[in-house]
C-alpha cells in the first residue's frame, strides 16, 4: 500500500463526516452564516473557549491567518515567527501583502520560538524608521510536528504582555496538540495567553 505524507488533507474524509454532509444536504436554509449549522458551530466554539469568543469562518488556513493577523497589526508593524512557520514559507506573500507587515523570522531547529530569541528581535522600539513588532505568531503543532507545552506558551505570552504585543496561534493541527498534551483547547490557548487563534478543522 502506498502512503504519502505530503499533507493530511490529501486523503478523503472519514465516513462519519460524509454522512453528516449528506444529512445536511437537504431542504433550504439561509446563506452566508444565517443557517442552523453555523449557529451550532459557533455555539460549540463558545462552549470550548468562552461565551465572549468571536468566531469568523474562513475558507482555508491562509485566509484565517491573514484575517487574524490583520486584526492585530497595522501596516507599520512586524510579526515575529520561526523561519519554518507556515505564514513565512507556505502562504506565498499573502501575510505580508494583506497585512502590510514585515515578517521577522527566527531560525529554529525544532519548530518553536523561545522567549530569549523573541526578546532579541524586539529592537528600535518607537523608531519610526523601523518596523515595530506587534505580534508573535506560533504554530501548534509546529511544522516539525513538535508541540508547545502550556508552560512554554505561557512564557511566550509573558514576553508579549511585557512589550504590549499580541500572541497569535496558527492552530492548523490544534487537535493533534490537544491529544498530545491531554488538555482541552482552551487550556493551552486562551487561558495560556493566546489572543487570536486560527482553528484548523480539516487536518
Coordinates of N, CA and C in Angstrom, one line a residue:
X1 N 0.8 -1.2 0.0 CA 0.0 0.0 0.0 C 0.9 1.2 0.0
X2 N 0.5 2.2 -0.9 CA 1.3 3.4 -1.0 C 0.8 4.4 0.1
X3 N 1.8 5.1 0.7 CA 1.5 6.1 1.7 C 2.1 7.4 1.3
X4 N 1.4 8.5 1.5 CA 2.0 9.8 1.3 C 1.8 10.7 2.5
X5 N 2.8 11.4 2.8 CA 2.7 12.3 4.0 C 2.9 13.8 3.5
X6 N 2.5 14.0 2.3 CA 2.6 15.4 1.7 C 1.8 16.4 2.5
X7 N 0.5 16.0 2.8 CA -0.4 16.8 3.5 C -1.5 16.0 4.0
X8 N -2.0 16.2 5.2 CA -3.1 15.4 5.8 C -4.4 15.7 5.2
X9 N -4.5 16.8 4.4 CA -5.8 17.0 3.7 C -5.8 16.4 2.3
X10 N -4.9 15.6 2.0 CA -4.9 14.9 0.7 C -5.9 13.7 0.7
X11 N -6.1 13.2 1.9 CA -7.0 12.0 2.0 C -8.5 12.3 1.9
X12 N -9.3 11.3 1.6 CA -10.7 11.5 1.7 C -11.2 11.7 3.1
X13 N -12.4 12.1 3.3 CA -12.9 12.4 4.6 C -13.4 11.1 5.3
X14 N -13.4 11.1 6.6 CA -13.9 10.0 7.4 C -15.4 9.7 7.0
X15 N -15.8 8.5 7.0 CA -17.3 8.2 6.6 C -18.3 8.9 7.5
X16 N -18.0 9.2 8.7 CA -18.9 9.9 9.6 C -19.1 11.4 9.1
X17 N -18.0 11.9 8.6 CA -18.1 13.3 8.1 C -18.9 13.3 6.8
X18 N -18.7 12.4 5.9 CA -19.5 12.3 4.7 C -21.0 12.1 5.0
X19 N -21.3 11.3 6.0 CA -22.6 11.0 6.4 C -23.3 12.3 6.9
X20 N -22.5 13.1 7.7 CA -23.0 14.4 8.2 C -23.3 15.3 7.1
X21 N -22.4 15.4 6.1 CA -22.6 16.2 4.9 C -23.9 15.8 4.2
X22 N -24.1 14.5 4.0 CA -25.3 14.1 3.3 C -26.6 14.4 4.1
X23 N -26.5 14.3 5.4 CA -27.7 14.7 6.2 C -28.0 16.2 6.1
X24 N -26.9 17.0 6.0 CA -27.1 18.4 5.9 C -27.6 18.9 4.5
X25 N -27.4 18.0 3.5 CA -27.7 18.4 2.1 C -29.2 18.1 1.8
X26 N -30.1 18.8 2.5 CA -31.5 18.6 2.2 C -32.2 19.9 2.7
X27 N -33.3 20.2 2.1 CA -34.2 21.3 2.5 C -33.5 22.6 2.1
X28 N -34.0 23.7 2.7 CA -33.5 25.0 2.5 C -33.1 25.7 3.7
X29 N -32.0 26.5 3.7 CA -31.6 27.3 4.9 C -31.0 28.6 4.3
X30 N -30.9 29.5 5.2 CA -30.3 30.8 4.8 C -28.8 30.6 4.5
X31 N -28.3 31.6 3.7 CA -26.9 31.5 3.3 C -26.0 32.5 4.1
X32 N -24.7 32.5 3.9 CA -23.8 33.5 4.5 C -23.8 33.5 6.0
X33 N -24.0 32.3 6.6 CA -23.9 32.2 8.0 C -25.3 32.2 8.7
X34 N -26.3 32.5 7.9 CA -27.7 32.6 8.5 C -28.4 31.2 8.5
X35 N -27.7 30.2 9.0 CA -28.3 28.9 9.0 C -28.0 28.2 10.3
X36 N -28.7 27.1 10.6 CA -28.6 26.4 11.9 C -27.3 25.8 12.1
X37 N -26.7 25.3 11.0 CA -25.4 24.6 11.2 C -24.3 25.6 11.7
X38 N -24.3 26.8 11.1 CA -23.3 27.8 11.5 C -23.6 28.2 12.9
X39 N -24.8 28.3 13.3 CA -25.2 28.7 14.7 C -24.7 27.6 15.7
X40 N -24.9 26.4 15.3 CA -24.4 25.3 16.2 C -22.9 25.3 16.3
X41 N -22.2 25.5 15.2 CA -20.8 25.6 15.2 C -20.2 26.7 16.1
X42 N -20.8 27.9 16.0 CA -20.4 29.0 16.8 C -20.6 28.7 18.3
X43 N -21.8 28.0 18.6 CA -22.0 27.7 20.0 C -21.0 26.7 20.5
X44 N -20.6 25.8 19.6 CA -19.6 24.8 20.0 C -18.2 25.5 20.4
X45 N -17.8 26.5 19.6 CA -16.6 27.3 19.9 C -16.8 28.0 21.2
X46 N -17.9 28.6 21.4 CA -18.2 29.3 22.7 C -18.1 28.3 23.9
X47 N -18.6 27.1 23.7 CA -18.6 26.1 24.7 C -17.1 25.8 25.1
X48 N -16.3 25.7 24.0 CA -14.8 25.4 24.3 C -14.1 26.6 24.9
X49 N -14.3 27.8 24.3 CA -13.4 28.9 24.6 C -14.0 30.0 25.4
X50 N -15.3 30.0 25.7 CA -16.0 31.1 26.5 C -17.0 31.8 25.6
X51 N -18.1 32.3 26.3 CA -19.2 32.9 25.6 C -18.8 34.2 25.0
X52 N -17.7 34.9 25.4 CA -17.4 36.1 24.7 C -16.4 35.9 23.5
X53 N -16.2 34.7 23.1 CA -15.4 34.3 22.0 C -16.1 34.8 20.7
X54 N -15.3 35.5 19.8 CA -15.8 35.9 18.5 C -15.3 34.9 17.5
X55 N -16.2 34.4 16.6 CA -15.8 33.4 15.6 C -16.0 33.9 14.2
X56 N -15.0 33.8 13.4 CA -15.1 34.2 12.0 C -14.6 33.0 11.1
X57 N -15.5 32.5 10.3 CA -15.1 31.4 9.4 C -14.4 31.8 8.2
X58 N -13.4 31.0 7.8 CA -12.5 31.3 6.7 C -12.5 30.1 5.8
X59 N -12.2 30.3 4.5 CA -12.1 29.2 3.5 C -11.0 28.3 3.8
X60 N -9.8 28.8 4.2 CA -8.7 28.0 4.4 C -7.7 28.6 5.5
X61 N -6.6 27.9 5.7 CA -5.7 28.3 6.7 C -5.0 29.7 6.4
X62 N -4.7 29.9 5.2 CA -4.0 31.1 4.8 C -5.0 32.3 5.1
X63 N -6.2 32.1 4.6 CA -7.2 33.2 4.9 C -7.4 33.4 6.3
X64 N -7.5 32.4 7.1 CA -7.7 32.5 8.6 C -6.5 33.2 9.2
X65 N -5.3 32.9 8.8 CA -4.1 33.5 9.4 C -4.1 35.0 9.0
X66 N -4.3 35.3 7.7 CA -4.3 36.7 7.3 C -5.3 37.5 8.0
X67 N -6.5 37.0 8.1 CA -7.6 37.7 8.8 C -7.3 37.9 10.3
X68 N -6.8 36.9 10.9 CA -6.4 37.0 12.3 C -5.3 38.0 12.6
X69 N -4.2 38.0 11.7 CA -3.1 38.9 11.9 C -3.5 40.3 11.5
X70 N -4.4 40.5 10.5 CA -4.8 41.8 10.2 C -5.6 42.5 11.3
X71 N -6.2 41.7 12.1 CA -7.0 42.2 13.2 C -6.1 42.7 14.3
X72 N -4.8 42.3 14.3 CA -3.9 42.6 15.4 C -2.9 43.6 15.1
X73 N -2.6 43.9 13.8 CA -1.5 44.7 13.4 C -1.8 45.7 12.3
X74 N -1.1 46.7 12.2 CA -1.2 47.7 11.2 C 0.0 47.6 10.3
X75 N 0.0 48.4 9.2 CA 1.0 48.2 8.1 C 2.4 48.6 8.5
X76 N 2.6 49.3 9.6 CA 3.9 49.7 10.0 C 4.5 48.7 11.1
X77 N 3.7 47.6 11.3 CA 4.1 46.7 12.4 C 4.9 45.5 11.8
X78 N 5.5 44.7 12.7 CA 6.2 43.5 12.3 C 5.6 42.3 13.1
X79 N 5.8 41.1 12.5 CA 5.3 39.9 13.1 C 6.5 38.9 13.3
X80 N 6.7 38.5 14.5 CA 7.8 37.5 14.7 C 7.2 36.1 14.6
X81 N 8.0 35.3 13.9 CA 7.6 33.9 13.7 C 8.9 33.1 13.5
X82 N 8.8 31.8 13.4 CA 10.0 31.0 13.0 C 10.3 31.0 11.5
X83 N 11.5 30.6 11.1 CA 11.8 30.6 9.7 C 11.0 29.5 9.0
X84 N 10.5 28.6 9.7 CA 9.7 27.5 9.1 C 8.2 27.7 9.2
X85 N 7.8 28.8 9.8 CA 6.3 29.0 10.0 C 5.6 29.0 8.7
X86 N 4.4 28.4 8.8 CA 3.6 28.4 7.6 C 3.3 29.7 7.0
X87 N 3.2 30.8 7.8 CA 3.0 32.1 7.3 C 4.2 32.6 6.6
X88 N 5.4 32.1 6.9 CA 6.6 32.5 6.3 C 7.1 31.7 5.1
X89 N 6.6 30.5 5.0 CA 7.1 29.6 4.0 C 6.1 29.2 3.0
X90 N 4.9 28.9 3.4 CA 3.9 28.2 2.6 C 2.6 29.0 2.3
X91 N 2.6 30.3 2.6 CA 1.5 31.1 2.3 C 1.8 32.2 1.3
X92 N 2.8 31.9 0.5 CA 3.4 32.9 -0.5 C 3.6 34.2 0.2
X93 N 3.1 35.3 -0.4 CA 3.3 36.6 0.2 C 2.0 37.1 0.8
X94 N 1.0 36.3 0.9 CA -0.3 36.7 1.4 C -0.2 37.4 2.8
X95 N 0.5 36.9 3.8 CA 0.5 37.6 5.1 C 1.1 39.0 5.0
X96 N 2.2 39.1 4.2 CA 2.8 40.5 4.1 C 2.0 41.4 3.2
X97 N 1.4 40.9 2.1 CA 0.6 41.7 1.2 C -0.6 42.2 1.9
X98 N -1.4 41.4 2.6 CA -2.7 41.8 3.1 C -2.6 42.4 4.5
X99 N -1.5 42.2 5.2 CA -1.4 42.9 6.5 C -0.5 44.1 6.3
X100 N 0.4 44.1 5.3 CA 1.3 45.2 5.2 C 2.5 45.1 6.1
X101 N 2.5 44.1 6.9 CA 3.5 43.9 8.0 C 4.8 43.2 7.4
X102 N 5.9 43.4 8.1 CA 7.1 42.7 7.8 C 7.1 41.5 8.7
X103 N 7.5 40.3 8.1 CA 7.7 39.1 8.9 C 9.1 39.0 9.4
X104 N 9.4 38.9 10.6 CA 10.7 38.7 11.2 C 10.8 37.3 11.6
X105 N 11.6 36.5 10.8 CA 11.7 35.1 11.1 C 12.9 34.7 11.9
X106 N 12.8 33.8 12.8 CA 13.8 33.3 13.7 C 14.2 31.9 13.3
X107 N 15.5 31.6 13.0 CA 15.8 30.2 12.7 C 15.5 29.3 13.8
X108 N 15.0 28.1 13.5 CA 14.6 27.1 14.5 C 15.1 25.7 14.1
X109 N 15.4 24.9 15.1 CA 15.8 23.5 14.9 C 14.6 22.6 15.3
X110 N 13.7 23.1 16.0 CA 12.6 22.2 16.5 C 11.2 22.8 16.2
X111 N 11.1 23.9 15.4 CA 9.9 24.5 15.0 C 9.3 25.5 16.0
X112 N 10.0 25.7 17.1 CA 9.5 26.5 18.2 C 10.2 27.9 18.3
X113 N 9.5 28.8 18.9 CA 10.1 30.1 19.3 C 10.3 30.0 20.8
X114 N 11.4 30.8 21.3 CA 11.7 30.8 22.7 C 11.8 32.2 23.2
X115 N 11.4 32.5 24.4 CA 11.4 33.9 24.9 C 12.6 34.7 24.7
X116 N 13.8 34.2 25.0 CA 15.0 34.9 24.8 C 15.2 35.4 23.4
X117 N 14.9 34.5 22.4 CA 15.1 34.8 21.0 C 14.1 35.9 20.6
X118 N 12.9 35.8 21.1 CA 11.9 36.9 20.8 C 12.4 38.2 21.4
X119 N 12.9 38.2 22.6 CA 13.4 39.5 23.2 C 14.4 40.1 22.3
X120 N 15.3 39.3 21.8 CA 16.4 39.8 20.9 C 15.9 40.5 19.7
X121 N 14.7 40.1 19.2 CA 14.2 40.7 17.9 C 13.4 41.9 18.2
X122 N 13.1 42.2 19.4 CA 12.3 43.4 19.7 C 13.3 44.6 19.8
X123 N 13.5 45.3 18.7 CA 14.5 46.3 18.6 C 14.0 47.7 18.2
X124 N 14.7 48.7 18.5 CA 14.4 50.1 18.0 C 12.9 50.4 18.2
X125 N 12.5 50.2 19.4 CA 11.1 50.5 19.8 C 10.8 52.0 19.7
X126 N 9.7 52.3 19.1 CA 9.2 53.7 18.9 C 10.1 54.5 17.8
X127 N 10.9 53.7 17.1 CA 11.7 54.3 16.0 C 10.9 54.2 14.7
X128 N 10.4 55.4 14.2 CA 9.6 55.4 13.0 C 10.2 54.9 11.8
X129 N 11.5 54.7 11.8 CA 12.3 54.2 10.6 C 12.4 52.7 10.7
X130 N 11.8 52.1 11.7 CA 12.0 50.6 11.9 C 10.6 50.0 12.1
X131 N 10.3 48.9 11.5 CA 9.0 48.2 11.7 C 8.9 47.9 13.2
X132 N 7.7 48.2 13.8 CA 7.5 47.9 15.2 C 6.9 46.6 15.4
X133 N 7.5 45.7 16.2 CA 7.0 44.4 16.5 C 5.7 44.5 17.2
X134 N 4.6 43.9 16.7 CA 3.3 43.9 17.4 C 2.7 42.6 17.6
X135 N 3.2 41.5 16.9 CA 2.6 40.2 17.0 C 3.7 39.1 17.1
X136 N 3.5 38.2 17.9 CA 4.3 36.9 17.9 C 3.3 35.8 17.4
X137 N 3.8 35.1 16.4 CA 2.9 34.1 15.8 C 3.6 32.7 16.0
X138 N 2.9 31.8 16.6 CA 3.4 30.4 16.8 C 2.5 29.4 16.2
X139 N 3.0 28.2 15.8 CA 2.2 27.2 15.2 C 2.1 26.0 16.3
X140 N 0.9 25.5 16.4 CA 0.6 24.4 17.4 C -0.3 23.4 16.8
X141 N 0.2 22.2 16.4 CA 1.5 21.7 16.5 C 2.4 22.5 15.5
X142 N 3.7 22.4 15.7 CA 4.6 23.1 14.8 C 4.8 22.4 13.5
X143 N 5.5 23.0 12.6 CA 5.8 22.5 11.2 C 6.7 21.3 11.3
X144 N 7.4 21.1 12.5 CA 8.2 19.9 12.7 C 7.5 18.8 13.5
X145 N 6.2 19.0 13.7 CA 5.3 18.1 14.5 C 5.7 18.1 16.0
X146 N 6.4 19.1 16.4 CA 6.6 19.3 17.9 C 5.5 20.0 18.4
X147 N 5.3 20.0 19.8 CA 4.2 20.6 20.4 C 4.7 21.5 21.6
X148 N 4.2 22.7 21.6 CA 4.4 23.6 22.7 C 3.7 23.1 23.9
X149 N 4.4 23.0 25.0 CA 3.7 22.8 26.3 C 3.0 24.0 26.7
X150 N 2.0 23.9 27.6 CA 1.2 25.0 28.0 C 2.2 26.0 28.7
X151 N 3.1 25.5 29.5 CA 4.0 26.5 30.2 C 4.9 27.2 29.2
X152 N 5.3 26.6 28.0 CA 6.0 27.3 27.0 C 5.2 28.4 26.4
X153 N 3.9 28.2 26.1 CA 3.1 29.2 25.6 C 2.9 30.3 26.6
X154 N 2.7 30.0 27.8 CA 2.6 31.0 28.9 C 3.8 31.9 29.0
X155 N 5.0 31.3 28.8 CA 6.2 32.1 28.8 C 6.3 33.0 27.7
X156 N 5.9 32.6 26.5 CA 5.9 33.5 25.3 C 4.8 34.6 25.5
X157 N 3.7 34.2 26.1 CA 2.6 35.2 26.4 C 3.2 36.3 27.4
X158 N 4.0 35.9 28.3 CA 4.5 36.8 29.3 C 5.4 37.8 28.6
X159 N 6.2 37.4 27.6 CA 7.0 38.3 26.8 C 6.1 39.3 26.0
X160 N 5.1 38.7 25.4 CA 4.1 39.6 24.7 C 3.5 40.6 25.5
X161 N 3.0 40.3 26.7 CA 2.4 41.3 27.6 C 3.4 42.3 28.1
X162 N 4.6 41.9 28.3 CA 5.7 42.8 28.8 C 5.9 43.9 27.8
X163 N 5.8 43.6 26.5 CA 6.1 44.5 25.4 C 4.9 45.0 24.7
X164 N 3.7 44.8 25.3 CA 2.4 45.2 24.7 C 2.2 44.6 23.3
X165 N 2.5 43.3 23.2 CA 2.3 42.6 21.9 C 1.2 41.7 22.0
X166 N 0.7 41.2 20.8 CA -0.3 40.2 20.7 C 0.3 38.8 20.4
X167 N -0.4 37.8 20.9 CA 0.1 36.4 20.6 C -0.9 35.7 19.7
X168 N -0.5 35.3 18.5 CA -1.4 34.6 17.5 C -0.9 33.2 17.4
X169 N -1.9 32.3 17.3 CA -1.5 30.9 17.2 C -2.1 30.3 15.9
X170 N -1.3 29.8 15.0 CA -1.7 29.0 13.9 C -2.0 27.6 14.3
X171 N -3.3 27.3 14.5 CA -3.7 26.0 15.0 C -4.2 25.1 13.9
X172 N -3.5 25.0 12.8 CA -4.0 24.1 11.7 C -4.0 22.7 12.2
X173 N -3.2 22.3 13.1 CA -3.2 20.9 13.6 C -3.4 20.9 15.2
X174 N -4.3 21.8 15.6 CA -4.5 22.0 17.0 C -5.1 20.8 17.7
X175 N -5.9 20.0 17.0 CA -6.4 18.8 17.6 C -5.3 17.8 17.9
X176 N -4.3 17.7 17.1 CA -3.2 16.8 17.4 C -2.5 17.3 18.7
X177 N -2.3 18.6 18.8 CA -1.7 19.1 20.0 C -2.5 18.8 21.3
X178 N -3.8 19.0 21.2 CA -4.7 18.7 22.3 C -4.6 17.2 22.8
X179 N -4.5 16.3 21.8 CA -4.3 14.9 22.2 C -3.0 14.7 22.8
X180 N -1.9 15.3 22.2 CA -0.6 15.1 22.7 C -0.4 15.6 24.2
X181 N -1.0 16.8 24.4 CA -0.9 17.4 25.7 C -1.9 16.9 26.7
X182 N -2.9 16.2 26.2 CA -4.0 15.7 27.0 C -4.7 16.8 27.8
X183 N -4.9 17.9 27.1 CA -5.5 19.1 27.6 C -6.6 19.6 26.7
X184 N -7.6 20.3 27.2 CA -8.6 20.8 26.3 C -8.1 22.1 25.6
X185 N -8.8 22.5 24.5 CA -8.3 23.5 23.7 C -8.0 24.8 24.5
X186 N -8.9 25.2 25.3 CA -8.9 26.5 26.0 C -7.6 26.5 26.9
X187 N -7.2 25.4 27.5 CA -6.2 25.5 28.5 C -4.9 26.0 27.9
X188 N -4.5 25.5 26.6 CA -3.2 26.0 26.1 C -3.4 27.0 25.0
X189 N -4.6 27.6 25.0 CA -4.8 28.8 24.0 C -5.2 30.0 24.8
X190 N -6.4 30.2 25.0 CA -6.9 31.4 25.7 C -6.4 31.5 27.1
X191 N -6.5 30.4 27.9 CA -6.0 30.5 29.3 C -4.5 30.7 29.4
X192 N -3.8 30.3 28.3 CA -2.3 30.5 28.3 C -1.9 31.8 27.8
X193 N -2.8 32.6 27.3 CA -2.5 34.0 26.8 C -2.6 34.2 25.3
X194 N -3.1 33.3 24.6 CA -3.3 33.5 23.1 C -4.4 34.4 22.9
X195 N -4.1 35.4 22.0 CA -5.1 36.5 21.7 C -6.0 36.1 20.5
X196 N -5.4 35.6 19.5 CA -6.2 35.2 18.3 C -5.7 33.8 17.9
X197 N -6.7 32.9 17.6 CA -6.4 31.5 17.2 C -7.0 31.2 15.8
X198 N -6.1 30.7 14.9 CA -6.7 30.2 13.7 C -6.9 28.7 13.9
X199 N -8.1 28.3 14.1 CA -8.5 26.9 14.5 C -8.7 26.1 13.2
X200 N -7.8 25.1 13.0 CA -7.9 24.2 11.8 C -8.9 23.1 12.1
X201 N -9.8 22.9 11.2 CA -10.8 21.9 11.3 C -10.7 20.7 10.4
X202 N -9.7 20.7 9.5 CA -9.6 19.7 8.5 C -8.4 18.8 8.6
X203 N -7.5 19.1 9.4 CA -6.2 18.3 9.5 C -6.1 17.5 10.8

